[in-house]
Short mmCIF file of C-alpha atoms and ligand atoms in Angstrom, two decimals:
data_model
loop_
_atom_site.label_atom_id
_atom_site.label_comp_id
_atom_site.label_asym_id
_atom_site.label_seq_id
_atom_site.Cartn_x
_atom_site.Cartn_y
_atom_site.Cartn_z
CA MET A 210 23.86 19.22 0.83
CA ALA A 211 26.06 18.14 3.74
CA LYS A 212 26.41 14.41 4.30
CA ILE A 213 25.04 12.98 7.50
CA PRO A 214 26.90 10.46 9.65
CA VAL A 215 25.08 7.28 10.69
CA GLN A 216 26.34 4.56 12.97
CA PHE A 217 24.74 1.26 13.96
CA THR A 218 25.55 -2.38 14.39
CA LEU A 219 24.69 -4.61 11.48
CA ASN A 220 24.63 -8.32 12.30
CA GLY A 221 26.87 -7.64 15.27
CA ALA A 222 29.48 -5.54 13.42
CA GLU A 223 29.87 -1.77 13.90
CA LYS A 224 29.06 0.23 10.77
CA ALA A 225 29.54 3.93 10.18
CA GLU A 226 28.71 5.76 6.94
CA PHE A 227 28.07 9.22 5.57
CA ILE A 228 24.75 9.42 3.76
CA ASP A 229 22.56 12.01 2.05
CA GLY A 230 19.66 13.33 4.15
CA GLY A 231 16.51 11.31 3.64
CA THR A 232 18.32 8.11 2.56
CA THR A 233 16.26 5.09 3.45
CA LEU A 234 17.83 2.32 5.49
CA LEU A 235 17.24 0.01 2.51
CA ASN A 236 19.33 2.19 0.21
CA ALA A 237 21.99 2.74 2.88
CA LEU A 238 22.33 -1.00 3.46
CA ARG A 239 22.39 -1.97 -0.20
CA ASP A 240 24.22 0.90 -1.87
CA LYS A 241 26.53 2.15 0.88
CA ILE A 242 27.24 -0.80 3.13
CA GLY A 243 26.93 -3.53 0.51
CA ASP A 244 24.42 -5.78 2.30
CA THR A 245 22.10 -6.67 -0.56
CA SER A 246 20.05 -9.22 1.37
CA PRO A 247 17.13 -6.80 1.96
CA LYS A 248 15.40 -6.38 -1.42
CA GLY A 249 13.66 -3.34 -2.84
CA GLY A 250 10.40 -4.67 -4.26
CA CYS A 251 7.96 -1.79 -4.02
CA HIS A 252 9.47 0.97 -1.82
CA GLN A 253 5.87 1.48 -0.62
CA GLY A 254 5.64 -0.81 2.38
CA THR A 255 3.47 -3.34 0.61
CA CYS A 256 5.75 -6.27 -0.34
CA GLY A 257 7.87 -6.86 2.77
CA ALA A 258 10.96 -7.83 0.73
CA CYS A 259 12.98 -5.12 2.50
CA SER A 260 12.11 -6.36 6.02
CA VAL A 261 14.90 -6.18 8.58
CA ILE A 262 14.99 -6.51 12.36
CA ILE A 263 15.75 -3.31 14.25
CA ASP A 264 16.28 -3.65 18.01
CA GLY A 265 14.31 -6.89 17.98
CA GLU A 266 11.35 -5.57 15.96
CA LEU A 267 10.42 -6.28 12.37
CA ARG A 268 10.60 -3.09 10.29
CA LEU A 269 10.41 -2.12 6.65
CA SER A 270 13.78 -0.68 5.67
CA CYS A 271 12.27 1.07 2.62
CA LEU A 272 10.15 3.31 4.87
CA THR A 273 12.78 3.82 7.59
CA LEU A 274 15.19 6.72 7.30
CA ALA A 275 18.75 5.53 7.96
CA GLU A 276 19.37 8.55 10.22
CA THR A 277 16.72 7.31 12.63
CA CYS A 278 18.73 4.11 13.20
CA ASN A 279 21.71 5.71 14.93
CA GLY A 280 22.82 3.43 17.75
CA ALA A 281 20.41 0.64 16.73
CA ALA A 282 21.14 -3.08 16.38
CA ILE A 283 20.09 -4.21 12.91
CA THR A 284 19.78 -7.81 11.76
CA THR A 285 19.46 -8.85 8.13
CA THR A 286 19.24 -12.28 6.55
CA SER A 287 22.88 -12.10 5.46
CA GLY A 288 23.88 -12.23 9.13
CA LEU A 289 22.07 -15.45 10.00
CA SER A 290 24.46 -18.21 8.94
CA GLN A 291 27.27 -19.01 11.37
CA ASP A 292 30.66 -20.19 10.09
CA GLY A 293 29.11 -21.31 6.82
CA VAL A 294 26.31 -23.25 8.55
CA LEU A 295 22.86 -22.12 7.51
CA HIS A 296 20.39 -20.90 10.14
CA PRO A 297 17.57 -23.44 10.75
CA LEU A 298 15.15 -21.13 8.92
CA GLN A 299 17.43 -20.93 5.86
CA ARG A 300 17.89 -24.73 5.91
CA ALA A 301 14.12 -25.27 6.21
CA PHE A 302 13.37 -22.85 3.33
CA LEU A 303 15.77 -24.78 1.09
CA ASP A 304 14.52 -28.21 2.12
CA ALA A 305 10.82 -27.28 1.79
CA PHE A 306 11.26 -25.61 -1.65
CA ALA A 307 10.00 -22.45 0.02
CA THR A 308 12.13 -20.34 -2.27
CA GLN A 309 11.77 -20.15 -6.04
CA CYS A 310 12.93 -16.86 -7.55
CA GLY A 311 14.14 -15.97 -4.04
CA PHE A 312 13.21 -12.30 -4.12
CA CYS A 313 10.82 -12.48 -1.16
CA THR A 314 12.96 -14.95 0.80
CA PRO A 315 15.14 -12.61 2.91
CA GLY A 316 12.07 -10.64 3.99
CA MET A 317 10.12 -13.82 4.75
CA ILE A 318 13.02 -15.14 6.81
CA MET A 319 13.24 -11.90 8.81
CA ALA A 320 9.49 -12.00 9.55
CA ALA A 321 9.74 -15.67 10.51
CA LYS A 322 12.79 -15.07 12.71
CA VAL A 323 11.01 -12.42 14.77
CA LEU A 324 8.08 -14.79 15.16
CA LEU A 325 10.24 -17.69 16.37
CA ASP A 326 12.27 -15.42 18.66
CA HIS A 327 9.06 -14.56 20.54
CA THR A 328 6.93 -17.64 19.87
CA PRO A 329 9.18 -20.71 19.60
CA ASP A 330 6.24 -23.09 19.10
CA PRO A 331 3.88 -21.20 16.77
CA SER A 332 0.58 -22.45 15.40
CA ARG A 333 -0.09 -22.37 11.67
CA ASP A 334 -2.28 -19.28 12.23
CA ASP A 335 0.59 -17.58 14.08
CA VAL A 336 2.84 -18.19 11.06
CA VAL A 337 0.24 -16.91 8.58
CA GLU A 338 -0.25 -13.78 10.69
CA ALA A 339 3.51 -13.21 11.06
CA LEU A 340 4.02 -13.41 7.28
CA SER A 341 0.94 -11.35 6.43
CA GLY A 342 2.95 -8.29 5.41
CA ASN A 343 5.17 -10.26 3.02
CA VAL A 344 4.22 -10.99 -0.56
CA CYS A 345 5.45 -14.01 -2.54
CA ARG A 346 4.57 -14.27 -6.23
CA CYS A 347 6.06 -17.73 -6.77
CA THR A 348 5.45 -20.34 -4.12
CA GLY A 349 1.79 -19.98 -3.22
CA TYR A 350 2.87 -19.51 0.42
CA GLU A 351 2.20 -23.05 1.64
CA PRO A 352 5.84 -24.23 1.36
CA ILE A 353 6.93 -21.09 3.24
CA ILE A 354 4.45 -21.74 6.05
CA GLN A 355 5.63 -25.36 6.25
CA ALA A 356 9.28 -24.26 6.28
CA VAL A 357 8.69 -21.96 9.25
CA LEU A 358 6.85 -24.70 11.15
CA THR A 359 9.67 -27.15 10.35
CA ALA A 360 12.31 -24.68 11.54
CA ALA A 361 10.37 -24.21 14.79
CA ARG A 362 10.30 -27.97 15.32
CA SER A 363 14.01 -28.35 14.58
CA ASN A 364 14.78 -25.49 16.99
CA SER A 365 12.83 -27.17 19.77
CA GLN A 366 14.49 -30.55 19.05
CA ASN A 367 17.91 -28.92 19.21
CA ALA A 368 16.97 -27.23 22.47
CA ALA A 369 15.67 -30.51 23.98
CA MET B 165 15.58 14.63 -3.80
CA ALA B 166 17.34 14.98 -0.48
CA LEU B 167 15.08 15.14 2.56
CA ALA B 168 16.42 16.95 5.60
CA LEU B 169 15.42 15.39 8.91
CA GLN B 170 15.57 17.52 12.04
CA THR B 171 15.08 16.00 15.48
CA PHE B 172 14.10 18.09 18.50
CA SER B 173 13.95 17.07 22.14
CA THR B 174 10.87 19.21 22.79
CA VAL B 175 7.55 19.48 20.98
CA LYS B 176 7.77 23.24 21.34
CA ASP B 177 10.98 23.47 19.27
CA ALA B 178 9.67 20.96 16.74
CA ASN B 179 6.47 23.00 16.34
CA ALA B 180 8.58 26.09 15.69
CA ALA B 181 10.60 24.25 13.01
CA LEU B 182 7.37 23.04 11.36
CA LYS B 183 6.53 26.63 10.46
CA ALA B 184 9.11 26.48 7.62
CA ALA B 185 7.69 25.86 4.15
CA GLY B 186 7.88 22.28 2.83
CA THR B 187 8.22 20.66 6.26
CA ARG B 188 6.13 17.79 7.60
CA TYR B 189 6.13 15.94 10.88
CA LEU B 190 7.60 12.42 10.78
CA GLY B 191 5.70 9.80 12.75
CA GLY B 192 6.44 6.21 11.79
CA GLY B 193 6.93 7.33 8.20
CA THR B 194 4.71 4.67 6.64
CA LEU B 195 2.83 7.33 4.68
CA VAL B 196 5.18 10.27 4.53
CA VAL B 197 8.34 8.33 3.57
CA ARG B 198 6.28 6.27 1.17
CA ALA B 199 5.12 9.52 -0.48
CA ALA B 200 8.75 10.67 -0.78
CA ASN B 201 9.72 7.31 -2.31
CA GLU B 202 6.90 7.75 -4.81
CA GLY B 203 8.34 11.09 -5.89
CA ASP B 204 6.27 13.55 -3.85
CA VAL B 205 8.52 16.60 -3.88
CA SER B 206 6.17 18.78 -1.83
CA VAL B 207 8.02 17.64 1.30
CA SER B 208 11.62 18.83 1.57
CA GLY B 209 12.10 18.62 5.31
CA LEU B 210 10.93 16.22 7.99
CA ILE B 211 10.67 17.17 11.63
CA ARG B 212 10.33 14.89 14.62
CA SER B 213 10.40 15.23 18.38
CA THR B 214 11.72 12.77 20.92
CA GLU B 215 9.88 14.32 23.89
CA PRO B 216 9.12 11.37 26.21
CA ALA B 217 5.45 12.35 26.70
CA LEU B 218 4.85 11.50 23.04
CA SER B 219 5.69 7.87 23.82
CA ALA B 220 3.75 7.45 27.07
CA ILE B 221 0.52 5.55 27.68
CA ILE B 222 -1.28 6.60 30.85
CA VAL B 223 -4.33 4.66 32.06
CA SER B 224 -5.84 5.91 35.28
CA GLY B 225 -9.31 6.34 36.75
CA GLY B 226 -10.94 4.90 33.61
CA LYS B 227 -9.25 7.51 31.41
CA VAL B 228 -6.65 6.72 28.76
CA ARG B 229 -4.04 9.02 27.28
CA ILE B 230 -1.96 7.63 24.43
CA GLY B 231 1.09 9.60 23.26
CA ALA B 232 1.02 10.32 19.52
CA SER B 233 4.27 8.41 18.84
CA LEU B 234 2.91 5.13 20.19
CA THR B 235 2.74 2.44 17.54
CA MET B 236 -0.14 0.11 16.80
CA ALA B 237 2.02 -2.79 18.07
CA ALA B 238 2.62 -1.02 21.40
CA ILE B 239 -1.10 -0.38 21.84
CA ALA B 240 -2.01 -3.96 20.87
CA ARG B 241 0.26 -5.42 23.56
CA HIS B 242 -0.56 -2.96 26.38
CA PRO B 243 -2.29 -4.92 29.18
CA ASP B 244 -4.72 -2.11 30.07
CA LEU B 245 -5.82 -1.59 26.46
CA SER B 246 -6.79 -5.17 25.65
CA SER B 247 -10.31 -4.08 24.64
CA LEU B 248 -8.76 -2.01 21.83
CA ALA B 249 -6.09 -4.51 20.80
CA HIS B 250 -8.04 -5.92 17.86
CA ALA B 251 -8.54 -2.42 16.42
CA ALA B 252 -4.78 -1.74 16.66
CA ARG B 253 -4.04 -5.15 15.12
CA ALA B 254 -6.32 -4.31 12.19
CA VAL B 255 -3.70 -1.89 10.86
CA GLY B 256 -1.37 -3.41 8.23
CA GLY B 257 0.94 -6.39 8.78
CA PRO B 258 3.39 -6.87 11.69
CA ALA B 259 6.13 -4.58 10.31
CA ILE B 260 3.68 -1.76 9.55
CA ARG B 261 2.25 -2.07 13.07
CA ASN B 262 5.74 -1.71 14.54
CA MET B 263 6.07 1.61 12.72
CA ALA B 264 2.57 3.10 12.28
CA THR B 265 1.82 5.66 15.00
CA VAL B 266 -1.47 6.86 16.45
CA GLY B 267 -0.58 10.41 15.42
CA GLY B 268 -0.05 9.38 11.79
CA ASN B 269 -3.24 7.34 11.72
CA LEU B 270 -5.26 10.50 12.47
CA PHE B 271 -4.05 11.93 9.17
CA ALA B 272 -4.31 8.77 7.05
CA PRO B 273 -6.71 9.18 4.12
CA ALA B 274 -9.25 6.42 3.35
CA PRO B 275 -8.89 3.47 2.87
CA TYR B 276 -6.51 3.93 5.83
CA GLY B 277 -7.29 5.30 9.26
CA ASP B 278 -8.79 2.15 10.82
CA PHE B 279 -7.60 3.00 14.34
CA THR B 280 -8.98 6.53 13.99
CA VAL B 281 -12.39 4.97 13.35
CA ALA B 282 -12.06 3.38 16.80
CA LEU B 283 -10.94 6.70 18.32
CA LEU B 284 -13.94 8.45 16.78
CA ALA B 285 -16.39 5.96 18.29
CA LEU B 286 -14.60 6.41 21.62
CA ASP B 287 -15.31 10.16 21.52
CA SER B 288 -11.60 10.96 21.85
CA THR B 289 -9.99 14.31 22.35
CA ILE B 290 -6.91 15.30 20.37
CA SER B 291 -4.16 17.21 22.18
CA THR B 292 -1.69 19.67 20.75
CA ASP B 293 0.39 22.33 22.53
CA ASP B 294 -2.56 24.68 21.79
CA GLY B 295 -4.98 22.58 23.87
CA GLU B 296 -7.53 19.81 23.31
CA VAL B 297 -10.21 19.49 20.65
CA PRO B 298 -12.91 16.85 20.12
CA ILE B 299 -11.87 14.34 17.46
CA GLU B 300 -14.74 15.30 15.14
CA THR B 301 -13.64 18.93 15.07
CA PHE B 302 -10.06 17.82 14.53
CA LEU B 303 -10.89 15.46 11.66
CA ALA B 304 -13.08 18.01 9.88
CA LYS B 305 -10.16 20.43 9.66
CA ARG B 306 -7.15 18.14 9.75
CA GLU B 307 -5.63 19.64 6.57
CA ASP B 308 -5.38 22.98 8.37
CA ASN B 309 -3.63 21.47 11.38
CA HIS B 310 0.02 22.49 11.52
CA ALA B 311 0.64 21.70 15.18
CA ILE B 312 2.09 18.40 16.35
CA VAL B 313 -0.53 16.13 17.85
CA THR B 314 0.88 15.12 21.21
CA ALA B 315 -1.73 12.64 22.46
CA VAL B 316 -5.22 11.21 22.15
CA GLY B 317 -7.44 10.78 25.19
CA PHE B 318 -10.68 8.90 25.84
CA GLY B 319 -12.62 7.11 28.54
CA LEU B 320 -12.10 3.35 28.69
CA PRO B 321 -15.31 1.68 27.51
CA VAL B 322 -17.10 -0.63 29.93
CA ASP B 323 -16.44 -4.36 29.44
CA GLY B 324 -17.86 -5.46 26.09
CA GLY B 325 -19.02 -1.91 25.33
CA PHE B 326 -16.56 -1.40 22.46
CA ARG B 327 -17.02 -3.26 19.21
CA PHE B 328 -14.81 -3.10 16.12
CA LEU B 329 -14.92 -4.74 12.73
CA LYS B 330 -12.65 -4.36 9.72
CA VAL B 331 -13.75 -5.92 6.45
CA SER B 332 -11.01 -6.69 3.94
CA ARG B 333 -10.67 -8.99 0.97
CA VAL B 334 -7.12 -10.21 1.53
CA LYS B 335 -6.81 -12.50 4.54
CA PRO B 336 -5.55 -12.30 7.18
CA LYS B 337 -4.54 -8.70 6.49
CA GLY B 338 -5.62 -6.33 3.79
CA VAL B 339 -6.79 -2.82 3.07
CA SER B 340 -10.28 -2.02 4.32
CA VAL B 341 -13.42 -2.40 2.28
CA LEU B 342 -14.78 -0.62 5.33
CA SER B 343 -14.31 -0.55 9.07
CA ILE B 344 -16.86 0.05 11.81
CA ALA B 345 -16.43 0.85 15.49
CA ALA B 346 -19.25 1.19 18.00
CA VAL B 347 -19.47 2.13 21.65
CA LEU B 348 -22.82 1.00 23.01
CA GLU B 349 -24.41 1.23 26.43
CA GLN B 350 -27.46 -0.80 27.32
CA ALA B 351 -30.09 -0.29 30.03
CA PRO B 352 -30.83 -3.20 32.40
CA ASP B 353 -33.72 -4.28 30.13
CA GLY B 354 -31.26 -4.66 27.22
CA THR B 355 -32.36 -1.59 25.28
CA VAL B 356 -29.66 0.68 23.90
CA SER B 357 -29.26 3.78 26.06
CA SER B 358 -26.40 5.37 24.16
CA ALA B 359 -24.67 4.63 20.86
CA ARG B 360 -21.70 6.07 19.00
CA ILE B 361 -20.93 4.45 15.68
CA ALA B 362 -17.97 5.40 13.47
CA LEU B 363 -17.34 4.31 9.89
CA GLY B 364 -14.13 4.04 7.85
CA CYS B 365 -13.95 4.23 4.01
CA MET B 366 -17.51 5.61 3.91
CA ALA B 367 -16.09 9.11 3.27
CA ASP B 368 -12.60 10.48 2.68
CA ARG B 369 -12.03 10.28 6.45
CA PRO B 370 -13.71 8.50 9.37
CA MET B 371 -17.29 9.68 9.95
CA ARG B 372 -20.12 9.01 12.37
CA ALA B 373 -23.30 7.13 11.44
CA LYS B 374 -25.51 9.58 13.30
CA ALA B 375 -28.83 8.45 11.83
CA ALA B 376 -28.11 4.84 12.77
CA GLU B 377 -27.03 5.88 16.28
CA LYS B 378 -30.36 7.68 16.78
CA ALA B 379 -32.39 4.81 15.38
CA LEU B 380 -30.79 2.40 17.86
CA LEU B 381 -31.80 4.32 20.98
CA GLY B 382 -34.39 2.45 23.01
CA ARG B 383 -34.09 -0.62 20.76
CA LYS B 384 -32.90 -4.09 21.65
CA LEU B 385 -29.92 -5.67 19.85
CA THR B 386 -32.05 -8.18 17.95
CA SER B 387 -32.63 -8.51 14.20
CA ASP B 388 -35.93 -6.64 14.50
CA GLY B 389 -34.55 -4.12 16.99
CA ILE B 390 -31.65 -3.03 14.81
CA ALA B 391 -33.57 -3.03 11.48
CA PRO B 392 -34.40 0.72 11.57
CA ALA B 393 -30.73 1.53 12.27
CA LEU B 394 -29.54 -0.61 9.35
CA ALA B 395 -32.07 1.07 7.05
CA VAL B 396 -30.41 4.44 7.66
CA ALA B 397 -26.81 3.21 8.03
CA SER B 398 -25.69 4.85 4.76
CA ASP B 399 -27.30 8.23 5.45
CA GLY B 400 -24.79 10.96 4.71
CA THR B 401 -22.05 8.62 3.48
CA SER B 402 -19.88 9.40 0.48
CA PRO B 403 -17.69 6.32 0.20
CA ILE B 404 -14.40 6.19 -1.65
CA THR B 405 -13.99 4.18 -4.85
CA ASP B 406 -10.64 2.40 -5.08
CA PRO B 407 -9.29 -0.90 -6.47
CA ILE B 408 -10.76 -2.71 -3.45
CA ALA B 409 -14.40 -1.61 -3.92
CA THR B 410 -16.64 0.99 -5.54
CA ALA B 411 -18.60 3.54 -3.56
CA TRP B 412 -21.79 1.75 -4.60
CA TYR B 413 -20.52 -1.58 -3.25
CA ARG B 414 -19.44 -0.06 0.05
CA ASN B 415 -22.88 1.45 0.56
CA GLU B 416 -24.56 -1.85 -0.35
CA VAL B 417 -22.58 -3.93 2.15
CA LEU B 418 -22.43 -1.43 5.01
CA PRO B 419 -25.81 -2.47 6.55
CA VAL B 420 -24.82 -6.16 6.32
CA HIS B 421 -21.60 -5.62 8.27
CA LEU B 422 -23.12 -3.16 10.72
CA GLY B 423 -25.81 -5.75 11.42
CA ARG B 424 -23.19 -8.42 12.09
CA LEU B 425 -21.30 -6.12 14.44
CA LEU B 426 -24.44 -5.16 16.39
CA LEU B 427 -25.66 -8.74 16.73
CA ALA B 428 -22.23 -10.20 17.58
C1 LIG C 621 1.54 -1.46 3.33
C2 LIG C 621 0.71 -0.52 4.15
C3 LIG C 621 -0.43 -1.00 4.76
C4 LIG C 621 -1.20 -0.15 5.55
N1 LIG C 621 -2.32 -0.67 6.12
C5 LIG C 621 -3.08 0.14 6.89
C6 LIG C 621 -4.26 -0.36 7.49
O1 LIG C 621 -4.61 -1.54 7.34
N2 LIG C 621 -5.00 0.48 8.24
C7 LIG C 621 -4.64 1.79 8.45
O2 LIG C 621 -5.31 2.49 9.17
N3 LIG C 621 -3.53 2.29 7.87
C8 LIG C 621 -2.75 1.50 7.10
N4 LIG C 621 -1.64 2.01 6.50
C9 LIG C 621 -1.36 3.44 6.59
C10 LIG C 621 -0.44 3.85 7.72
O3 LIG C 621 0.55 2.90 7.97
C11 LIG C 621 -1.16 4.11 9.05
O4 LIG C 621 -2.30 4.89 8.82
C12 LIG C 621 -0.26 4.74 10.09
O5 LIG C 621 -0.93 4.82 11.33
C13 LIG C 621 0.26 6.12 9.70
O6 LIG C 621 1.12 6.51 10.75
P1 LIG C 621 2.66 6.92 10.55
O7 LIG C 621 3.18 7.19 11.92
O8 LIG C 621 3.40 5.93 9.77
O9 LIG C 621 2.47 8.25 9.72
P2 LIG C 621 3.55 9.14 8.97
O10 LIG C 621 3.78 8.58 7.62
O11 LIG C 621 4.74 9.39 9.83
O12 LIG C 621 2.71 10.49 8.86
C14 LIG C 621 1.51 10.57 8.11
C15 LIG C 621 1.02 12.03 8.13
O13 LIG C 621 0.64 12.39 9.45
C16 LIG C 621 1.40 13.50 9.92
N5 LIG C 621 1.71 13.21 11.34
C17 LIG C 621 2.16 12.05 11.86
N6 LIG C 621 2.24 12.12 13.21
C18 LIG C 621 1.84 13.38 13.52
C19 LIG C 621 1.71 14.08 14.77
N7 LIG C 621 2.00 13.50 15.94
N8 LIG C 621 1.29 15.36 14.73
C20 LIG C 621 0.99 15.98 13.57
N9 LIG C 621 1.09 15.36 12.36
C21 LIG C 621 1.51 14.07 12.34
C22 LIG C 621 2.66 13.50 9.05
O14 LIG C 621 3.21 14.79 8.95
C23 LIG C 621 2.10 13.03 7.72
O15 LIG C 621 1.50 14.08 7.03
C24 LIG C 621 -0.82 1.18 5.72
C25 LIG C 621 0.33 1.67 5.11
C26 LIG C 621 1.10 0.82 4.34
C27 LIG C 621 2.36 1.35 3.72
S1 LIG C 622 10.39 -2.66 -0.66
FE1 LIG C 622 9.82 -2.24 1.40
S2 LIG C 622 7.90 -3.19 1.55
FE2 LIG C 622 8.37 -3.45 -0.57
S1 LIG C 623 10.03 -17.02 -4.20
FE1 LIG C 623 9.66 -15.60 -5.81
S2 LIG C 623 8.55 -14.05 -4.79
FE2 LIG C 623 8.66 -15.59 -3.30
#
């Protein structure tokens, strides 16, 4: 079957690839482009480990066909640190022990980033709701919730 | 297996392409791409249309028309649809809501289809290029539908007239044990003058609780007033059994939750 061209920006950089028809964005990112930060946990939409941000919205890359992302701006967790300095969310996850095996972490961080982009000062309920599509089998969630709240506070202190 | 995706600028051309064997329409893909990931080889080609009307919400003169490609997130944040926002927010987590379309929800088998339960209570009409059909007719024969659904239409309920409840075990978001939507009108003396009640998970697709609707007419929304309706709430149901609940359990708890919704 003929290969299909796809082109989008990934963390600000132009990417162009030829893929097989029906390739999910998750597989295109991991196997073709080499960004392994989105994880394939279930490929069914239930774990959230593959979450990425497409044109400002949280999406599941395992259920998104790469071809439908032509021209889109995609953000993954691997694009968050700047010049070796961790993003406040990454720093807060480390400091709060919000990551154990780490498999859910990139998806959690994507979900949290979209939340903080729209709601810089979220309540605990806002955080719980924002993370409700992401499963963690290690931490028991509380450290993750605290990490997101801490990152929000550090963002607002930096902005002040 | 490779899946060929074809995109058409008009619904007409997309409908023509859907006549080929093995093709399915692609909405948000939360069910159809999931099925492909799970190894469903019955679908070899996906078709979609980018016709702008599919993505338009029109609210005018108390009537609403929602294009089939609109997502649950878009409905939840639309200022004129605030009375339906909690039903749209009942679907999945944030990422699913950014992808899940109204069109796809009409085809979602139980335990899914929560927003369709709301559409059924709202007495919606379903539009295709062949015309409009009442939602009940559409749901009864949805397996035979090969035309792209372009929009759903309904009258905006009066303030407080629309009620919706989704019961799930996982908080804040989880698959439905059941969902209930009701559109009620009351006479000045508080008695119910019209009632449409729709149930999710109480059959393989959303269904109406017609016996309960009838038993509510002329009654007040008090514990005594709604008792006859609760007694017949499970008439005609045939609930699903899944890892969330058995059919028996769903029938047992339906009157409890319907009662809470009616007294809320
Ligand atoms: C993790 C997870 C959680 C979920 N939670 C919920 C939930 O809580 N409540 C709920 O109701 N659902 C839930 N769902 C199911 C699903 O996301 C929704 O029902 C959604 O609305 C389906 O829409 P879609 O656009 O993604 O459908 P798709 O997967 O694109 O399509 C589903 C079916 O509908 C057909 N179709 C889609 N659009 C049209 C159209 N316009 N015309 C004709 N045919 C069409 C497709 O061909 C396909 O057969 C969940 C799914 C997942 C993966
Ligand atoms: S891998 Fe996409 S939700 Fe689990
Ligand atoms: S840290 Fe292991 S799944 Fe969340």
